[in-house]
Amino acid sequence: MPPDAPATPDYAARWAALKNIPPFLVMVWRASPALTMAMIALRLIRALVPVAMLWVGKLIIDQVVALSASGGPDTLSGWWSSGLADPLMVLVAVELGLAVAQDVLGRLVAYVDALLQEKLVIDISIRLMDHAAGLDLASFEDASFQDRLDRARRQTMGRIPLLNQLMQQMQDTVTVLSFGVGLVVYNPWLVVLLALALIPSLMGEMHFNARTYALNHARAADRRERDYLRMIAATAETAKEVKIFGLSPWLRDRYLTLARRFYLENRVIQRRQLSVMAVLTALGTLAYYTAFLWIIARTLTGQLSIGDLTFLSGSFLRLRGLLEGLLAGFSSMAGQAMYLDDLFDFFTAIPAIASPAPPLPVPQPIAQGFRFENVGFRYPGRDDWAIRGMTLDLRAGETVALVGENGAGKTTIVKLLARLYDPDEGRITLDGRDLRDYDLDQLRGTVGVIFQDFVRYAVTAAENIAIGRIDARDDRPRIVAAAERSLADQVIAKLPKGYDQMVGKRFARGLDLSGGEWQKLAIARAYMRDAQLLVLDEPTAALDARAEYEVFLRFRDLTAGRTALLISHRFSSVRMADRIIVLEGGRVQDQGSHAELVARPGRYKELFELQAQGYR
């Protein structure tokens, strides 16, 4: 077991995990009240069928024995015509009806169970997606949170068998009670003997379920790494580098190291479980045959009839199997309930960035603009400051460019503007009010950002653009206009199905695009958003010089009267901005127009001349 694995939970912790069962049942009920009620009703009816069939079987045997001893007719037709066998035929018909009902109920239970489980998967998945959408960006950039999220996602599907198990436990409990009543009538000690013999098996099952849970909990980070290695070894996004750099053996061996370790750890637990549970299960078998000998002895002495013998032996055999399954299932249920901690733990995470109560509406339109007032920020878990002492203005209706070397704080400024993070020092204002005073959803709706690491969605070209304002995805004229502004219309014109063409290679019917073509679709999202503040963070990195110039030229024309923020390493592009802010070391080093900045010594002039030399 890994050194960082948590200790195996003790019995108290395992019993305490059952607290997760009620909220889980609430989730089941919320998924579909009608199907839940149908499932409970069907299983309750089905639970009583086995004891009813066994009792009718006892009556049939006693009736046959009695009729045989009565010296009745010698022929079948004689029995039929005499009417003496009529009660027996009624009992046979009843048992036949019960057998048919059992089969039909089994199929109905399977049908309702499948529908209910699917509804539950949908409901939990939607709830998980909705909850994740409200969490902070900082959470998703934290490795420990990723482990929590990975465990929660696995429980979305992994705990679905718990639903069937809970319902089966309920059904088996009713069946056990019905059989138990029958045994108690004959001799209560039969039930006591059986229950005591099965307790060790229950404790053993609980112990090994808890050990398995502890092991799986400790594996979260390594399991994510294993799944990551398996993914990058065979995906379209990584195939070129994997082949060119010959990475396949290295990825395979690294994956195999983790997979083998998991296998060996599992084998150790399973071997111990095999040996221990074999001994404990044998106790149940011993108890069964002890009780069976008592039943035989009572029958030989005439205290029980042949029908009683059949009923008791059948009841005891069924009861033993049911109790073993019930107790083992209860132990397994307690073990699975521990896994539910992972799901419910995820739902306890709350965002630090949220709207105040009550929030201010975002100004429509923005009158003054944004202002950074001595802002300092460092990313969670980092000691160094991404920006500090930052003071700058983004005036309404102005096009501003941010330039600086990597790590200067350009993208951090964008994240702070969209309140993906909040400053650790100072404040950011919009029209004189702190950003934290405004409604968060409205604020983000006011900012349209295209990051340099934009997502390539495996959907249609039209949907890729509509992502910029997803509630307008059915507004085709708006999508077309956004594509024309970003020059993406030229890309779409070449696609066989135009705007309805699936793009990307993830699915069979998709067509992949070049980096520059993808980038034009991403830029179209910014135009689709029609935001008051439009931000392009390195939006033209994959475009050639001519295409980049055309994009920025259109961008300037189409953002007239709006606040716009450009981030680019290419000085030929940012020179068209109204104002250029030069960042260095997380601070404003200089600002002004292109002409002003190149006219005086400084970092901008130095970087501009260095870049210009590459074109001479």
XYZ file of C-alpha atoms in Angstrom:
616
model
C 0.000 0.000 0.000
C 1.371 3.468 -0.823
C 3.002 5.276 2.075
C 0.507 8.133 1.872
C -2.529 5.856 1.958
C -4.954 6.651 4.735
C -5.321 4.055 7.457
C -8.046 1.486 6.957
C -11.201 2.960 8.530
C -12.218 1.263 11.774
C -15.635 -0.296 12.252
C -17.038 2.868 13.802
C -16.030 4.869 10.732
C -17.589 2.290 8.436
C -20.873 2.336 10.339
C -20.745 6.116 10.410
C -20.508 6.110 6.615
C -24.103 4.856 6.540
C -25.112 8.466 7.209
C -24.654 8.918 3.457
C -27.498 6.532 2.647
C -30.412 8.916 3.473
C -29.083 11.793 1.301
C -28.363 9.272 -1.439
C -31.964 8.071 -1.271
C -33.093 11.691 -1.467
C -31.089 11.982 -4.707
C -32.803 8.827 -6.002
C -36.236 10.209 -5.144
C -35.428 13.539 -6.795
C -34.279 11.762 -9.956
C -37.748 10.213 -10.427
C -40.405 9.932 -7.691
C -42.682 7.831 -9.920
C -40.002 5.266 -10.795
C -38.839 5.126 -7.171
C -42.350 4.338 -5.940
C -42.809 1.750 -8.687
C -39.509 0.100 -7.773
C -40.403 -0.102 -4.062
C -43.872 -1.521 -4.753
C -42.618 -4.166 -7.215
C -39.841 -5.318 -4.903
C -42.144 -5.548 -1.877
C -44.528 -7.773 -3.814
C -41.665 -9.850 -5.182
C -40.209 -10.256 -1.682
C -43.267 -12.230 -0.500
C -43.450 -14.580 -3.480
C -40.658 -17.029 -2.401
C -42.149 -17.830 1.017
C -45.606 -18.105 -0.542
C -44.317 -20.588 -3.130
C -42.518 -22.636 -0.490
C -45.591 -22.749 1.732
C -47.838 -23.780 -1.167
C -45.236 -26.445 -2.016
C -45.482 -27.749 1.544
C -49.251 -27.917 1.249
C -48.972 -29.772 -2.071
C -46.628 -32.375 -0.577
C -48.808 -32.888 2.500
C -51.850 -33.207 0.240
C -50.109 -35.773 -1.963
C -48.975 -37.785 1.078
C -52.485 -37.682 2.544
C -54.139 -38.732 -0.707
C -51.649 -41.543 -1.212
C -52.371 -42.877 2.250
C -56.146 -42.644 1.808
C -56.355 -45.595 -0.588
C -58.136 -43.703 -3.329
C -58.617 -44.639 -7.026
C -55.877 -46.554 -8.854
C -56.072 -44.533 -12.093
C -55.519 -40.907 -12.975
C -58.962 -40.691 -14.560
C -60.425 -42.078 -11.382
C -58.794 -39.383 -9.276
C -60.002 -36.784 -11.751
C -63.617 -37.991 -11.874
C -63.871 -38.510 -8.127
C -63.020 -34.896 -7.385
C -60.662 -35.967 -4.579
C -57.696 -34.293 -6.368
C -59.479 -30.959 -6.882
C -57.881 -29.259 -3.833
C -54.489 -30.509 -5.019
C -55.066 -29.077 -8.511
C -56.024 -25.744 -6.996
C -52.748 -25.676 -5.049
C -50.771 -26.551 -8.201
C -52.553 -23.783 -10.106
C -51.716 -21.343 -7.310
C -48.041 -22.323 -7.398
C -48.014 -21.990 -11.179
C -49.497 -18.510 -10.880
C -46.891 -17.564 -8.288
C -44.089 -18.852 -10.546
C -45.368 -16.836 -13.504
C -45.799 -13.778 -11.292
C -42.219 -14.158 -10.031
C -40.871 -14.198 -13.594
C -42.974 -11.228 -14.665
C -42.063 -9.257 -11.542
C -38.380 -9.996 -12.151
C -38.541 -8.507 -15.624
C -40.549 -5.506 -14.420
C -38.033 -4.871 -11.635
C -35.139 -5.043 -14.117
C -36.946 -2.646 -16.456
C -37.790 -0.066 -13.786
C -34.350 -0.441 -12.202
C -32.591 0.282 -15.513
C -34.698 3.397 -16.102
C -34.232 4.655 -12.549
C -30.458 4.130 -12.638
C -30.202 6.031 -15.911
C -32.271 8.886 -14.511
C -30.050 8.929 -11.428
C -26.864 9.094 -13.518
C -28.305 12.030 -15.456
C -29.442 13.826 -12.314
C -26.128 13.412 -10.442
C -24.112 14.327 -13.534
C -26.118 17.514 -14.066
C -25.792 18.418 -10.413
C -22.029 17.829 -10.519
C -21.676 19.921 -13.695
C -23.753 22.750 -12.249
C -21.796 22.753 -9.005
C -18.444 22.658 -10.806
C -19.523 25.588 -13.005
C -19.968 27.768 -9.934
C -16.560 27.050 -8.400
C -13.551 29.328 -8.661
C -10.919 29.038 -11.377
C -8.375 28.640 -8.569
C -10.030 25.353 -7.621
C -9.515 23.873 -11.070
C -5.867 24.916 -11.068
C -5.256 23.083 -7.767
C -4.031 19.470 -7.975
C -5.719 18.372 -4.747
C -9.044 19.722 -6.003
C -8.547 17.810 -9.251
C -8.217 14.655 -7.157
C -11.485 15.488 -5.389
C -13.183 16.160 -8.700
C -11.845 12.922 -10.179
C -13.187 10.910 -7.235
C -16.558 12.683 -7.455
C -16.824 11.982 -11.188
C -16.109 8.314 -10.606
C -18.870 8.131 -8.013
C -21.333 9.536 -10.561
C -21.246 6.121 -12.232
C -19.439 4.032 -9.646
C -22.096 4.278 -6.944
C -25.045 3.571 -9.235
C -24.940 -0.165 -8.285
C -25.636 1.019 -4.745
C -29.165 1.904 -5.841
C -29.863 -1.637 -7.003
C -28.197 -2.989 -3.891
C -30.323 -0.852 -1.575
C -33.496 -1.976 -3.296
C -32.358 -5.603 -3.244
C -31.549 -5.257 0.457
C -35.047 -3.976 1.099
C -36.566 -6.853 -0.877
C -34.372 -9.479 0.785
C -35.124 -8.057 4.247
C -38.847 -8.523 3.707
C -38.237 -12.041 2.380
C -36.002 -12.890 5.347
C -38.650 -11.664 7.774
C -41.298 -13.773 6.084
C -39.093 -16.894 6.199
C -38.002 -16.043 9.732
C -41.587 -15.989 10.958
C -42.005 -19.514 9.606
C -38.867 -20.793 11.301
C -39.671 -19.090 14.602
C -43.023 -20.919 14.686
C -41.177 -24.254 14.607
C -38.097 -23.362 16.688
C -36.689 -19.835 17.368
C -33.225 -21.267 17.980
C -32.908 -22.083 14.277
C -32.887 -18.389 13.434
C -30.555 -17.498 16.306
C -28.072 -20.203 15.291
C -28.088 -19.029 11.704
C -27.649 -15.342 12.569
C -24.754 -15.979 14.980
C -22.932 -18.100 12.419
C -23.110 -15.302 9.835
C -21.819 -12.432 12.005
C -18.108 -13.289 11.448
C -18.721 -13.252 7.702
C -20.294 -9.824 7.998
C -17.333 -8.443 9.945
C -14.903 -9.891 7.431
C -16.718 -8.342 4.487
C -16.750 -4.952 6.205
C -13.032 -5.148 6.924
C -12.020 -5.890 3.348
C -14.435 -3.348 1.875
C -12.882 -0.699 4.096
C -9.348 -1.683 3.069
C -10.297 -1.463 -0.602
C -11.798 1.976 -0.067
C -8.681 3.227 1.744
C -6.503 1.978 -1.099
C -8.648 3.539 -3.834
C -8.842 6.841 -1.953
C -5.052 7.026 -1.763
C -4.728 6.284 -5.463
C -6.585 9.357 -6.757
C -3.515 11.288 -7.915
C -1.730 8.217 -9.335
C -4.910 7.068 -11.051
C -5.262 10.452 -12.768
C -1.659 10.140 -13.925
C -2.289 6.624 -15.226
C -5.388 7.726 -17.130
C -3.507 10.760 -18.458
C -0.674 8.583 -19.759
C -3.151 6.256 -21.448
C -4.876 9.228 -23.065
C -1.824 11.082 -24.414
C -0.330 7.866 -25.753
C -3.109 7.605 -28.335
C -4.900 10.857 -29.118
C -5.028 13.028 -32.219
C -3.659 16.022 -30.303
C -0.455 14.239 -29.268
C 0.022 11.691 -32.070
C 2.531 13.793 -34.043
C 4.932 14.375 -31.180
C 4.536 10.842 -29.843
C 5.644 9.485 -33.219
C 8.356 12.047 -33.996
C 9.955 11.916 -30.556
C 9.446 8.159 -30.163
C 7.530 8.608 -26.910
C 5.404 5.468 -27.103
C 7.801 3.097 -25.237
C 8.374 5.668 -22.494
C 4.653 6.366 -22.063
C 3.839 2.643 -22.163
C 6.469 1.765 -19.548
C 5.416 4.588 -17.258
C 1.775 3.523 -17.560
C 2.720 -0.105 -16.986
C 4.629 0.779 -13.808
C 1.528 2.342 -12.270
C -0.827 -0.338 -13.583
C 1.357 -3.159 -12.212
C 1.579 -1.497 -8.825
C -2.210 -1.229 -8.684
C -2.482 -4.881 -9.731
C -0.075 -6.102 -7.039
C -1.795 -4.073 -4.321
C -5.186 -5.445 -5.376
C -3.847 -8.993 -5.449
C -2.566 -8.760 -1.873
C -5.986 -7.702 -0.577
C -7.862 -10.247 -2.690
C -5.631 -13.130 -1.534
C -6.176 -12.240 2.103
C -9.887 -11.867 1.492
C -10.011 -15.273 -0.208
C -8.370 -17.128 2.690
C -10.190 -15.348 5.515
C -13.632 -15.388 3.933
C -13.324 -19.082 3.023
C -13.014 -19.928 6.741
C -15.796 -17.579 7.803
C -18.164 -18.859 5.101
C -17.553 -22.426 6.257
C -19.093 -21.482 9.611
C -22.350 -20.701 7.860
C -22.287 -24.088 6.143
C -21.700 -25.832 9.481
C -24.657 -23.989 11.002
C -26.900 -24.998 8.115
C -26.148 -28.708 8.457
C -26.528 -28.566 12.234
C -30.028 -27.172 11.773
C -30.732 -29.635 8.945
C -29.905 -32.587 11.227
C -32.353 -31.246 13.813
C -35.114 -31.020 11.168
C -34.436 -34.583 9.982
C -34.491 -35.893 13.543
C -37.836 -34.205 14.237
C -39.283 -35.677 11.035
C -38.073 -39.210 11.857
C -39.729 -39.024 15.273
C -43.010 -37.997 13.671
C -43.052 -34.463 15.086
C -42.847 -32.956 11.603
C -44.579 -33.971 8.393
C -42.873 -34.521 5.056
C -44.311 -31.178 3.972
C -42.876 -29.558 7.105
C -39.504 -31.126 6.310
C -39.619 -29.735 2.811
C -40.711 -26.289 3.984
C -38.190 -26.049 6.835
C -35.212 -27.377 4.896
C -36.078 -25.170 1.944
C -36.705 -22.170 4.204
C -33.476 -22.691 6.114
C -31.471 -23.078 2.908
C -33.050 -19.992 1.361
C -32.765 -18.074 4.608
C -29.105 -18.939 4.955
C -28.398 -17.715 1.434
C -30.513 -14.618 1.940
C -28.896 -13.760 5.273
C -25.420 -14.274 3.854
C -26.298 -12.022 0.948
C -28.075 -9.562 3.215
C -25.229 -9.255 5.686
C -22.556 -9.231 3.005
C -24.645 -6.730 1.053
C -25.041 -4.613 4.168
C -21.280 -4.663 4.660
C -20.740 -3.834 0.991
C -23.349 -1.104 1.263
C -21.444 0.386 4.198
C -18.290 0.214 2.089
C -19.962 1.895 -0.867
C -21.383 4.511 1.464
C -17.800 5.490 2.277
C -17.273 6.211 -1.421
C -20.277 8.517 -1.288
C -18.165 10.704 0.991
C -16.168 11.571 -2.125
C -19.285 12.711 -3.985
C -20.824 14.643 -1.095
C -17.447 16.121 -0.179
C -17.265 17.661 -3.644
C -20.689 19.223 -3.191
C -19.503 20.919 0.016
C -16.943 22.982 -1.934
C -18.122 26.577 -2.174
C -16.708 29.366 -4.344
C -14.850 32.246 -2.752
C -15.762 34.534 -5.663
C -19.489 35.247 -5.758
C -21.987 38.058 -6.141
C -22.612 40.214 -3.063
C -26.070 40.507 -1.543
C -27.590 42.559 -2.976
C -25.404 43.072 -6.069
C -25.133 46.227 -8.131
C -26.183 46.012 -11.793
C -23.345 46.542 -14.266
C -23.537 49.994 -15.902
C -25.128 50.022 -19.357
C -23.161 51.509 -20.988
C -19.897 51.816 -19.091
C -19.259 55.523 -18.549
C -15.763 55.830 -17.052
C -14.095 52.451 -17.396
C -11.938 50.156 -15.272
C -9.222 51.217 -12.865
C -6.554 49.193 -11.052
C -5.683 50.854 -7.746
C -2.397 49.567 -6.292
C -3.412 46.003 -7.131
C -1.347 43.044 -5.980
C -2.039 39.385 -6.739
C -0.276 36.068 -6.425
C -1.593 32.715 -7.529
C -2.655 30.242 -4.825
C 0.273 28.206 -3.569
C 2.845 30.655 -4.962
C 5.086 32.936 -2.927
C 6.020 35.267 -5.770
C 3.684 38.071 -6.886
C 2.223 37.917 -10.393
C 1.552 41.657 -10.194
C 2.056 44.147 -7.380
C 1.520 47.849 -6.964
C -0.379 47.843 -10.258
C -2.137 51.128 -11.026
C -3.614 51.701 -14.480
C -6.763 52.874 -16.251
C -8.808 51.295 -19.036
C -10.976 54.197 -20.106
C -14.373 53.612 -21.670
C -14.272 53.554 -25.466
C -10.472 53.253 -25.570
C -8.385 50.555 -27.268
C -5.489 49.635 -25.009
C -2.640 47.224 -25.744
C -0.634 45.391 -23.086
C 2.925 44.440 -24.020
C 5.711 42.825 -22.080
C 7.720 39.669 -21.854
C 6.299 36.387 -20.601
C 5.454 36.554 -16.912
C 4.992 40.329 -16.941
C 1.370 39.975 -15.749
C -0.622 40.518 -18.949
C -2.939 37.505 -18.709
C -3.251 37.968 -14.949
C -4.759 41.413 -15.572
C -7.348 39.842 -17.878
C -8.282 37.200 -15.286
C -8.714 39.877 -12.642
C -10.891 41.995 -14.940
C -13.249 39.050 -15.461
C -13.157 38.233 -11.716
C -11.767 34.787 -12.336
C -9.611 35.841 -9.397
C -9.832 38.682 -6.877
C -6.838 40.872 -5.924
C -4.911 40.104 -2.740
C -4.078 43.807 -2.398
C -5.751 46.973 -3.629
C -8.910 46.963 -5.683
C -10.269 47.126 -9.233
C -13.136 49.493 -9.933
C -15.701 49.856 -12.684
C -17.125 53.363 -12.964
C -15.766 54.071 -9.498
C -17.248 51.024 -7.725
C -15.321 47.931 -6.668
C -15.817 45.001 -9.069
C -16.833 42.904 -6.070
C -19.943 45.086 -5.655
C -21.397 44.017 -9.008
C -23.442 40.991 -10.017
C -20.870 38.366 -11.029
C -22.790 36.893 -13.983
C -23.561 40.348 -15.389
C -19.938 41.393 -14.993
C -18.628 38.370 -16.863
C -21.294 38.881 -19.497
C -19.921 42.400 -19.969
C -16.411 41.082 -20.668
C -15.667 39.133 -23.825
C -12.318 37.316 -23.584
C -10.531 35.077 -26.055
C -7.504 33.549 -24.344
C -4.444 32.348 -26.208
C -5.169 28.790 -25.012
C -8.749 28.825 -26.298
C -10.647 25.542 -26.440
C -11.194 23.720 -29.723
C -14.707 22.353 -29.270
C -15.687 19.222 -31.197
C -19.032 20.685 -32.314
C -20.221 22.399 -35.497
C -18.535 25.518 -36.838
C -21.644 27.554 -36.002
C -21.688 26.225 -32.432
C -17.972 26.986 -32.032
C -18.772 30.633 -32.753
C -22.029 30.654 -30.765
C -20.114 29.626 -27.647
C -19.260 33.327 -27.320
C -22.954 33.967 -26.529
C -24.438 30.526 -26.150
C -27.981 31.732 -25.459
C -27.969 33.160 -29.018
C -26.903 29.881 -30.642
C -30.050 29.817 -32.796
C -29.404 33.320 -34.151
C -27.729 32.355 -37.431
C -27.460 35.949 -38.804
C -25.543 36.948 -35.660
C -23.222 33.949 -36.035
C -22.582 34.764 -39.688
C -21.860 38.412 -38.857
C -19.361 37.377 -36.170
C -17.648 35.030 -38.642
C -17.357 37.799 -41.222
C -15.789 40.163 -38.685
C -13.122 37.641 -37.681
C -12.500 36.381 -41.266
C -13.758 32.968 -40.148
C -16.338 33.097 -42.950
C -13.516 32.321 -45.402
C -12.705 29.180 -43.411
C -16.322 28.075 -43.177
C -16.878 28.609 -46.900
C -14.424 25.760 -47.590
C -16.212 23.272 -45.326
C -18.512 20.721 -47.057
C -21.460 21.510 -44.769
C -20.545 25.116 -44.062
C -21.680 26.338 -40.672
C -23.204 22.927 -39.907
C -19.941 21.057 -40.407
C -18.603 19.221 -37.352
C -15.004 20.344 -36.778
C -12.165 18.594 -34.986
C -11.004 14.986 -35.297
C -12.504 13.661 -32.084
C -15.541 12.259 -33.912
C -15.689 10.374 -37.212
C -17.695 12.990 -39.107
C -15.506 15.905 -38.005
C -12.978 17.788 -40.141
C -9.851 19.164 -38.533
C -8.697 22.740 -39.076
C -5.303 24.377 -39.099
C -4.164 26.389 -36.092
C -4.901 29.662 -37.867
C -8.372 28.495 -38.917
C -9.199 27.468 -35.365
C -7.992 30.846 -34.155
C -10.355 32.711 -36.500
C -13.276 30.705 -35.132
C -12.175 31.589 -31.608
C -11.904 35.293 -32.454
C -15.419 35.117 -33.900
C -16.618 34.150 -30.423
C -15.479 37.532 -29.141
C -17.545 39.322 -31.795
C -20.457 36.981 -31.082
C -20.389 38.039 -27.446
C -20.894 41.718 -28.309
C -19.461 42.673 -24.919
C -18.743 46.166 -23.598
C -15.126 45.172 -22.875
C -13.547 43.052 -25.588
C -10.274 41.303 -24.744
C -8.031 39.438 -27.172
C -5.207 37.676 -25.321
C -2.593 36.711 -27.946
C -5.400 35.996 -30.415
C -3.292 35.862 -33.564
C -0.367 33.664 -32.514
C -1.197 31.062 -35.179
C -1.873 33.570 -37.978
C 0.576 34.747 -40.562
C 1.575 38.425 -40.635
C -0.957 39.424 -43.308
C -3.885 37.642 -41.646
C -2.926 39.114 -38.288
C -2.823 42.631 -39.735
C -6.269 42.164 -41.296
C -7.719 40.837 -38.029
C -6.396 43.760 -36.006
C -7.450 46.272 -38.628
C -11.013 44.945 -38.479
C -10.836 44.724 -34.716
C -10.041 48.414 -34.449
C -12.859 49.393 -36.791
C -15.442 47.107 -35.209
C -14.658 48.096 -31.613
C -15.042 51.813 -32.214
C -16.831 53.305 -29.216
C -16.151 50.258 -27.035
C -13.438 49.442 -24.553
C -10.950 47.011 -26.026
C -7.848 45.331 -24.628
C -5.215 43.722 -26.842
C -2.365 41.494 -25.732
C 0.258 40.584 -28.279
C 3.981 40.038 -28.599
C 3.953 41.509 -32.125
C 4.580 45.244 -31.983
C 3.423 45.689 -35.561
C -0.082 44.813 -34.378
C -0.362 46.740 -31.108
C 0.864 49.987 -32.634
C -2.678 50.745 -33.799
C -3.948 50.891 -30.182
C -4.889 54.271 -28.702
C -2.579 53.584 -25.786
C 0.081 50.987 -25.103
C 0.909 49.904 -21.548
C 4.321 48.333 -21.042
C 4.499 45.796 -18.223
C 7.634 44.494 -16.565
C 7.889 42.374 -13.438
C 4.198 42.732 -12.646
C 4.248 46.541 -12.721
C 3.522 49.301 -15.224
C 6.916 50.299 -16.639
C 5.701 52.823 -19.219
C 2.664 53.811 -21.264
C 1.757 55.986 -24.216
C 1.097 55.764 -27.956
C 3.427 53.829 -30.216
C 4.981 57.053 -31.501
C 5.551 58.336 -27.976
C 7.105 55.116 -26.732
C 9.557 54.654 -29.595
C 10.577 58.306 -29.343
C 12.070 57.870 -25.872
C 14.493 55.356 -24.382
C 12.783 52.535 -22.555
C 11.794 48.888 -22.563
C 9.256 49.301 -25.344
C 11.720 50.899 -27.724
C 14.280 48.211 -26.929
C 11.880 45.343 -27.575
C 10.448 47.010 -30.686
C 13.882 47.449 -32.235
C 14.866 43.879 -31.379
C 11.761 42.585 -33.096
C 12.177 44.921 -36.051
C 15.671 43.576 -36.695
C 14.168 40.193 -37.446
C 12.417 41.647 -40.493
C 15.453 43.419 -41.964
